[in-house]
Short mmCIF file of C-alpha atoms in Angstrom, two decimals:
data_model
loop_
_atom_site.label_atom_id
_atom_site.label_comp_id
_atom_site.label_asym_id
_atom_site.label_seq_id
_atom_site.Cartn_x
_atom_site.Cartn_y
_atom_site.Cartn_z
CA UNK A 1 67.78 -137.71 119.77
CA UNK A 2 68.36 -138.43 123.23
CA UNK A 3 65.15 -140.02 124.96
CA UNK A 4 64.00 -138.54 128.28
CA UNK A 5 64.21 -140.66 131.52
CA UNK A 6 61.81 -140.05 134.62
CA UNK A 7 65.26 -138.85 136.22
CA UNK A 8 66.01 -136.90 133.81
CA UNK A 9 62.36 -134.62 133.90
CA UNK A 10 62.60 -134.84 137.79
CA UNK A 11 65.83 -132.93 137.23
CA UNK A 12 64.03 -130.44 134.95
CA UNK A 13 61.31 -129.84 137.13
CA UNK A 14 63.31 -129.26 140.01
CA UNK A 15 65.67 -126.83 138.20
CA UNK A 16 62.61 -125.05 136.80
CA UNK A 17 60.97 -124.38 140.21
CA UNK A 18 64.19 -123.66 142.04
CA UNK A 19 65.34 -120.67 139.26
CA UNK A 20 61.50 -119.81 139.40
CA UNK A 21 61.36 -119.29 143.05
CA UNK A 22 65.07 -117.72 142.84
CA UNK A 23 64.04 -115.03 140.49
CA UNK A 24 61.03 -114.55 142.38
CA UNK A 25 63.29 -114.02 145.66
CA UNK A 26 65.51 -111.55 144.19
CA UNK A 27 62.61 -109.47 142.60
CA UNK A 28 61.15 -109.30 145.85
CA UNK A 29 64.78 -107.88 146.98
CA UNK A 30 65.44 -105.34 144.21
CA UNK A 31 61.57 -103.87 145.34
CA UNK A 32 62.32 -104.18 148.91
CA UNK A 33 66.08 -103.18 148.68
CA UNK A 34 66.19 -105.33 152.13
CA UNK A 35 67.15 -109.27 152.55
CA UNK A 36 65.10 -111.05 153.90
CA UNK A 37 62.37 -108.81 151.70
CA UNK A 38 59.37 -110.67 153.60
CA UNK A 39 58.38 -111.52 157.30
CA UNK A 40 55.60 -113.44 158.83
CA UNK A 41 53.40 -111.84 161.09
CA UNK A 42 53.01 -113.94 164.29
CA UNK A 43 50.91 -112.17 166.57
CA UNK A 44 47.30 -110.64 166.74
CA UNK A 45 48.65 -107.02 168.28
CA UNK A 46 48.01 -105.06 164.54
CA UNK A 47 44.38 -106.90 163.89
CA UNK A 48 41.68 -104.26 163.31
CA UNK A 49 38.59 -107.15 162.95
CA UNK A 50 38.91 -110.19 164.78
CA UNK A 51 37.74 -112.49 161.80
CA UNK A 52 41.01 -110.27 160.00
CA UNK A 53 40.91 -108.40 156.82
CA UNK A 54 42.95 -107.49 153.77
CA UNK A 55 44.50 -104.13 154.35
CA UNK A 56 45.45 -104.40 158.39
CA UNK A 57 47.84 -106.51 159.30
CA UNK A 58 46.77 -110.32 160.83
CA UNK A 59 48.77 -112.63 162.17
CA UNK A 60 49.70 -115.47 158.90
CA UNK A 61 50.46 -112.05 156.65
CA UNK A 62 53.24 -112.15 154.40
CA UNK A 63 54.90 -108.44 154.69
CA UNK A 64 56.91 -106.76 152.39
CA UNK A 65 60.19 -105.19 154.19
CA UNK A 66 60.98 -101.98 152.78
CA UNK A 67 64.44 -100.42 153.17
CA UNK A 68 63.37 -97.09 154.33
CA UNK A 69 65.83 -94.41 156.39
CA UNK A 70 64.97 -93.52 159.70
CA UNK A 71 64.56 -89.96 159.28
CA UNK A 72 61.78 -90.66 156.47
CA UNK A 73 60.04 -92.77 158.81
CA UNK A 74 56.53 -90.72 159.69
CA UNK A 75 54.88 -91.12 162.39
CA UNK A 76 51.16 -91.04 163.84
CA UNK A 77 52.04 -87.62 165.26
CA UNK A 78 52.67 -86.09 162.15
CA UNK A 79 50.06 -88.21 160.17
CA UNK A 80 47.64 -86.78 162.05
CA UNK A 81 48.49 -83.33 162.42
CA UNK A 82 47.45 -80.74 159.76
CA UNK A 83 50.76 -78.71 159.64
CA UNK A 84 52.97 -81.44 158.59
CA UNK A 85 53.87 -81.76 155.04
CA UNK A 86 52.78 -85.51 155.88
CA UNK A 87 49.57 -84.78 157.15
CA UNK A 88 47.33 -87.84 156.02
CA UNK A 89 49.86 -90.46 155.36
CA UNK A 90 48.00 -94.01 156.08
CA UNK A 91 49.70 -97.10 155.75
CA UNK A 92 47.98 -100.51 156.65
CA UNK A 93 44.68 -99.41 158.19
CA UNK A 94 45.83 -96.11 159.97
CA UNK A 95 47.72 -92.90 160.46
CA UNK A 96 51.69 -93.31 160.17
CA UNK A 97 53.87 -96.23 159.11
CA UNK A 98 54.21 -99.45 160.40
CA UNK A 99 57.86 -100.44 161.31
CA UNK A 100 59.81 -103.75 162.07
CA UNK A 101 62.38 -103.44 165.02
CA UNK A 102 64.58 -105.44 166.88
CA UNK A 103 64.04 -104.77 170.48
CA UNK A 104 66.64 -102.90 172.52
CA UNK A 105 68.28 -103.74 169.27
CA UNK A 106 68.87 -107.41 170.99
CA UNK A 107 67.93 -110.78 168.89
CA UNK A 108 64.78 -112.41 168.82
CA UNK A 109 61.52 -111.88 167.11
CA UNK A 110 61.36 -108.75 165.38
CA UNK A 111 58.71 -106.35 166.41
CA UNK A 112 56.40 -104.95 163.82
CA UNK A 113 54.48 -101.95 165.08
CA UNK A 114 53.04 -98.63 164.08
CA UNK A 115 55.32 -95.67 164.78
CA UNK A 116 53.20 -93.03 166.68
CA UNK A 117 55.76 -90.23 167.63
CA UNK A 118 59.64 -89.60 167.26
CA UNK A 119 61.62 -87.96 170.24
CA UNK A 120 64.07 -85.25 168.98
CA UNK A 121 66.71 -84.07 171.13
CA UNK A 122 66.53 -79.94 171.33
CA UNK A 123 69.18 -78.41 174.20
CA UNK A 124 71.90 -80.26 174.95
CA UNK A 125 75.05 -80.15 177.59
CA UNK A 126 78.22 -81.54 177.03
CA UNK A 127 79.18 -84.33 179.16
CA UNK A 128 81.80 -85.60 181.66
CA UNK A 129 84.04 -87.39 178.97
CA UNK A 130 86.09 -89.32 181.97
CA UNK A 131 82.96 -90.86 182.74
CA UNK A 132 83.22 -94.90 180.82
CA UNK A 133 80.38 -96.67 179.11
CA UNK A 134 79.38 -98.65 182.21
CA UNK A 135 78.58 -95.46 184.36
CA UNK A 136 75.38 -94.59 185.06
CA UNK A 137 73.69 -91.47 184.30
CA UNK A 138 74.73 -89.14 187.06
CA UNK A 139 78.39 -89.97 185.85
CA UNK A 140 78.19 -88.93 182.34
CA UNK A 141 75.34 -85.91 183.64
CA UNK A 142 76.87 -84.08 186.65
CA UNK A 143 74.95 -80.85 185.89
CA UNK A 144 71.80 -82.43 184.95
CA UNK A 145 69.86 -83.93 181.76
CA UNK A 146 69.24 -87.48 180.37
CA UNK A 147 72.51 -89.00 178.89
CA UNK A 148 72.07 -90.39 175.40
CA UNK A 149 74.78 -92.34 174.27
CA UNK A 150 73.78 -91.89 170.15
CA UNK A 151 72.97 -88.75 170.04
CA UNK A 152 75.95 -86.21 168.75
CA UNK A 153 76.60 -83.09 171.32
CA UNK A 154 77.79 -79.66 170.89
CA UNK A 155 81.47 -80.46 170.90
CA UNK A 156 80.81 -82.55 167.51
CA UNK A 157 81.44 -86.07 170.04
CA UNK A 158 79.24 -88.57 170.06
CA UNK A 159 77.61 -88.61 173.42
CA UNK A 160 75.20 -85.88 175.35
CA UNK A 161 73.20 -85.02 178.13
CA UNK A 162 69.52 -84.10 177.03
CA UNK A 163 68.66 -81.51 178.56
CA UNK A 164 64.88 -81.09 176.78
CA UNK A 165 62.91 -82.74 173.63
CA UNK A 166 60.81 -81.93 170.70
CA UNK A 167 58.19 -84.25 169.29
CA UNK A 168 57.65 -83.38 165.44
CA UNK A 169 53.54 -83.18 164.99
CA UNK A 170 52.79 -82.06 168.40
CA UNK A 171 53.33 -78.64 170.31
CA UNK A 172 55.58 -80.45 172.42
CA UNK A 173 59.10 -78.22 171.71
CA UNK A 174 62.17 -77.90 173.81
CA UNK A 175 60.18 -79.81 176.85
CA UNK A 176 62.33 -81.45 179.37
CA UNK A 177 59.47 -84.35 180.00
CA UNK A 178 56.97 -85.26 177.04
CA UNK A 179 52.90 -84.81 177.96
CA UNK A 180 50.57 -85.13 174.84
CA UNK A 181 46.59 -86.36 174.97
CA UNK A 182 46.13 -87.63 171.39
CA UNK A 183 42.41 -86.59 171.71
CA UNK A 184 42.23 -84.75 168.03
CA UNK A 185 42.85 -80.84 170.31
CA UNK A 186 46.57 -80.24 170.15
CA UNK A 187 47.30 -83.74 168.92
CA UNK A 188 45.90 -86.26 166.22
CA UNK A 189 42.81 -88.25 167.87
CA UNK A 190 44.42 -92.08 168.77
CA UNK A 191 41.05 -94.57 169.87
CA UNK A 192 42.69 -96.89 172.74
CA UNK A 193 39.41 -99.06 172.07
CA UNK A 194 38.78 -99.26 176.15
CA UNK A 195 36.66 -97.67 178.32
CA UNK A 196 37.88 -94.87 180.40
CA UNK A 197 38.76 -95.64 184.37
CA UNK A 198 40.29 -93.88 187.00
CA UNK A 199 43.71 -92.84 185.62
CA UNK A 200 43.10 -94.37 182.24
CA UNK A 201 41.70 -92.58 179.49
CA UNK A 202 39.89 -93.59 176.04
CA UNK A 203 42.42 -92.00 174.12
CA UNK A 204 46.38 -92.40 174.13
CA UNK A 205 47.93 -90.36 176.71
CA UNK A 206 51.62 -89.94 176.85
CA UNK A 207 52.33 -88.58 180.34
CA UNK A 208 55.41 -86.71 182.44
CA UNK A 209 57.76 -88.73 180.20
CA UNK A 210 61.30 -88.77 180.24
CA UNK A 211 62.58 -90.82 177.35
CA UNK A 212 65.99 -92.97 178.15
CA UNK A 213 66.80 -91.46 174.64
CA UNK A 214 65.82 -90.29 171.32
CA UNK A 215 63.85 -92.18 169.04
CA UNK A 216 60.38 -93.64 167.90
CA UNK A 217 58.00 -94.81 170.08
CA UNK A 218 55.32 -97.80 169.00
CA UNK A 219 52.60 -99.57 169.46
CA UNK A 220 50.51 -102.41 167.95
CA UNK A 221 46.58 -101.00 166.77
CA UNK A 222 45.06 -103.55 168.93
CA UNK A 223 47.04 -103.10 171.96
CA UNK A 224 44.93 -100.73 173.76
CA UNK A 225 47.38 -97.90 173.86
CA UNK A 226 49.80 -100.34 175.60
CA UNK A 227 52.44 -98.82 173.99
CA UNK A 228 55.90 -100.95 173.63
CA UNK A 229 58.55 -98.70 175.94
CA UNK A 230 56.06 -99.35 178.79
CA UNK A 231 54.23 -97.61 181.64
CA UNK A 232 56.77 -94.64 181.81
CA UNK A 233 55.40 -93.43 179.12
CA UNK A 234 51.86 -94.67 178.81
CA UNK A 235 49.91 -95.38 182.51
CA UNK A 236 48.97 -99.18 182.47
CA UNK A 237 51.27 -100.18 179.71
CA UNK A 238 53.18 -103.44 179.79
CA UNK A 239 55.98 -102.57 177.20
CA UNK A 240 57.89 -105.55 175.25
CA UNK A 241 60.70 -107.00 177.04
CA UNK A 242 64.15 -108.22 175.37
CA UNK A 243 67.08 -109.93 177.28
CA UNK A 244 68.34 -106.28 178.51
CA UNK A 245 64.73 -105.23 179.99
CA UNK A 246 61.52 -102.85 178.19
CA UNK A 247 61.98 -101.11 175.07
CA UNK A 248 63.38 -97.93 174.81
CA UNK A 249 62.44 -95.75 171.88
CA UNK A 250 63.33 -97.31 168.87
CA UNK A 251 67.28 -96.06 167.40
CA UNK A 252 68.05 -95.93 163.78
CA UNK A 253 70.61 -99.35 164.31
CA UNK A 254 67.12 -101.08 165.96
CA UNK A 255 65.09 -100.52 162.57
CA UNK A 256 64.99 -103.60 160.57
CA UNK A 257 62.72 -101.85 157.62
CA UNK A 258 59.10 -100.47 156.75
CA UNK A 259 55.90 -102.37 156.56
CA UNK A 260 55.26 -102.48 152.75
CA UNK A 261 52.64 -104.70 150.79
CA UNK A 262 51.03 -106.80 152.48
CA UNK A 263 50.47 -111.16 151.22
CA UNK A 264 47.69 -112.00 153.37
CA UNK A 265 46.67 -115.69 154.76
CA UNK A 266 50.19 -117.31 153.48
CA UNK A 267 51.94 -117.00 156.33
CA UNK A 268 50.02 -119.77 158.03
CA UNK A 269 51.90 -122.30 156.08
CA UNK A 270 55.36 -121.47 158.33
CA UNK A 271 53.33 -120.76 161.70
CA UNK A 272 51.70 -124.13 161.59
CA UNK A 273 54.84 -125.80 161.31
CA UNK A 274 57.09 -123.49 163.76
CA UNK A 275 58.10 -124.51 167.36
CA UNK A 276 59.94 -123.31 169.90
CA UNK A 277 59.08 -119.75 171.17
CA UNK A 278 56.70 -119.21 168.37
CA UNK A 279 52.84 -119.18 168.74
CA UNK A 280 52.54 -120.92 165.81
CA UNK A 281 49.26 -120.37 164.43
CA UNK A 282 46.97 -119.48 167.65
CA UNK A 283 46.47 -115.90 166.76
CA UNK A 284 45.53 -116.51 162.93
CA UNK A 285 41.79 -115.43 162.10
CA UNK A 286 39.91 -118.52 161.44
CA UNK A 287 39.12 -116.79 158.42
CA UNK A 288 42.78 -117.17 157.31
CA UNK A 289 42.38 -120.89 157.21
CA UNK A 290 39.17 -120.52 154.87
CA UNK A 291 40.65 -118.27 152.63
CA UNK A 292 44.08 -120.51 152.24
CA UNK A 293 42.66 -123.39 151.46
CA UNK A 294 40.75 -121.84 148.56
CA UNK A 295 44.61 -120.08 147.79
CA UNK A 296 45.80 -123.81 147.77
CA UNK A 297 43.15 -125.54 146.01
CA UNK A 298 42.94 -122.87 143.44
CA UNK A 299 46.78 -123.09 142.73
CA UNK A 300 46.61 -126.93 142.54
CA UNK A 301 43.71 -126.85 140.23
CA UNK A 302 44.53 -123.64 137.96
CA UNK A 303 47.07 -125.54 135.50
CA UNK A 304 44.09 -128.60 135.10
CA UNK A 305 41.28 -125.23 134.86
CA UNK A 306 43.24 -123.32 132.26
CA UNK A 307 44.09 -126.42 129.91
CA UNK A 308 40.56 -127.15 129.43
CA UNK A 309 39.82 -123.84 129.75
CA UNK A 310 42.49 -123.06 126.15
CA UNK A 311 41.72 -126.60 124.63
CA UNK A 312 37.62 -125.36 124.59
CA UNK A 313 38.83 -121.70 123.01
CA UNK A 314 40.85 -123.35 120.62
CA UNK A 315 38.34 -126.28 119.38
CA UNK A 316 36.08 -123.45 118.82
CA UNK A 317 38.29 -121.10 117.06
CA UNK A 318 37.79 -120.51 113.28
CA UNK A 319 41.64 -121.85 112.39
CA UNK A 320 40.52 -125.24 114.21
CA UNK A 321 37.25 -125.87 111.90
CA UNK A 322 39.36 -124.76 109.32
CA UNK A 323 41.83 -127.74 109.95
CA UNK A 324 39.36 -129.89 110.11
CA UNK A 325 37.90 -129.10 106.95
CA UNK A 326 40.88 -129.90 105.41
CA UNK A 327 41.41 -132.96 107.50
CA UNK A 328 38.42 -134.36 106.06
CA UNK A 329 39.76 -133.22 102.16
CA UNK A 330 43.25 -134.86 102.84
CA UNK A 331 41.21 -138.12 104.02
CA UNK A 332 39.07 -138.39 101.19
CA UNK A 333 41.61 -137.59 98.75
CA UNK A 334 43.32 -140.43 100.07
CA UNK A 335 40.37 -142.76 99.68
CA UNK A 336 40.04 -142.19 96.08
CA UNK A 337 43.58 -143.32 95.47
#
């Protein structure tokens, strides 16, 4: 028999944990049907309690990616409104699904956001085809309307001018700009978690909007109804930027996946060590810290734990005084010999 070396059960070890973490990895992908099937939250804009909790999502969460079509996405709108067939739908905390985005579909940080409403297109007129993709809107619109590059028109092209919208959820149908107070009358009721001022109300208030084109619009829970395609749509909001300017509503190509399951605290590990544009781990819940440690001590420990833990059971098992019983035979037998 071939004796081991300390090489030789380095090797082993290594192998062990790399096909552990492997099948691990590609469970996580045949649940998620997405690659990567986890991201790290970074920032505190979905907290519902500033010390964090399980169920909302904090910043050093571990979130499962779900791979999720955009027309089954659901939205706060119809969450919240009690003739949709999805009337009640919560996912992390609230109303509606969370989704992960890239912005303006340009690169950079993802954005991971709850999906309050979804701009349909409803009348449509067919465009100036002559018109080329760096023309503005007047161009491709002659007659009128909003010209939405992604959405298909009349004459079975890709390309139209919008003429009005629908918002699925809301009585907003066939409105050529978009006006709903989510105040739980005509709409769900949305808490902005502010106080009302002047032009600023306590609720979310989507007002005289004219979308650039169809799509979801989001918002973090703890963004005070500072919703991400900015102050066109919601007074006082500061949208998200990418290289190419706000958000727009978010576009089937943008979505990235749905906000599954949720791994709190162990996202930490990366944001502590990150650098460059990341925050690293300035918006994690002190909390976080607390509760990893006891994650980390309790992995470190649980191997040492359970084998005294199975060596106790199994001294005081019945087979084990039975072996020793016959231990003690065996001995003496020996002895008289």
């Amino acid at each position: 028999m071939t004796e081991s070396t300390p090489f030789g059960n380095l090797l082993r070890e290594i192998t062990l944990a790399a096909a552990m973490i492997f099948i691990l990895v590609v469970g996580l992908w045949a649940h998620t049907g997405i690659m990567p099937p986890l991201v790290v939250v970074e920032s505190s804009s979905m907290i519902h309690e500033v010390d964090g909790e399980i169920g909302s999502i904090d910043a050093g969460d571990l979130i499962l990616v779900k791979d999720t079509s955009f027309e089954n996405i659901i939205t706060f709108a119809e969450a919240t409104s009690t003739q949709d067939s999805s009337y009640g739908h919560e996912m992390h905390g609230m109303e509606g699904d969370v989704i992960i985005y890239q912005k303006n579909g340009d690169s950079g940080t993802p954005i991971i956001h709850r999906a309050i409403l979804r701009v349909e297109v409803s009348q449509t007129m067919t465009p100036d085809r002559n018109a080329t993709a760096d023309d503005n809107n007047s161009a491709h619109c002659p007659s009128g309307g909003t010209w939405d590059s992604h959405s298909i028109d009349l004459d079975g092209e890709m390309g139209t001018c919008v003429l009005t919208w629908n918002v699925p959820g809301t009585n907003v149908s066939d409105q050529e700009k978009i006006t709903i107070h989510f105040n739980g009358d005509k709409a769900g009721y949305y808490d902005c978690k502010r106080m009302a001022h002047a032009n600023v109300e306590s609720f979310l208030v989507v007002w005289d909007w004219q979308p650039k084109h169809a799509g979801i619009l989001t918002l973090g829970d703890n963004n005070q109804c500072s919703v991400d395609q900015g102050g066109l749509a919601v007074n006082g909001s500061s949208g998200v930027h990418s290289e190419s300017g706000v958000a727009g509503p978010v576009r089937e190509e943008w979505l990235i996946g749905v906000a599954g399951g949720e791994i709190p605290w162990l996202g930490s590990v990366k944001l502590m060590a990150s650098g460059g544009d990341s925050p690293g781990a300035s918006f994690v819940p002190q909390s976080s810290f607390i509760y990893l440690g006891l994650v980390i001590g309790l992995v470190l420990f649980s191997p040492w734990i359970l084998e005294k833990g199975l060596k106790n059971i199994l001294e005081q098992s019945p087979e084990s005084e039975q072996i020793k019983i016959e231990m003690l035979k065996y001995v003496h037998s020996s002895e008289e010999e």
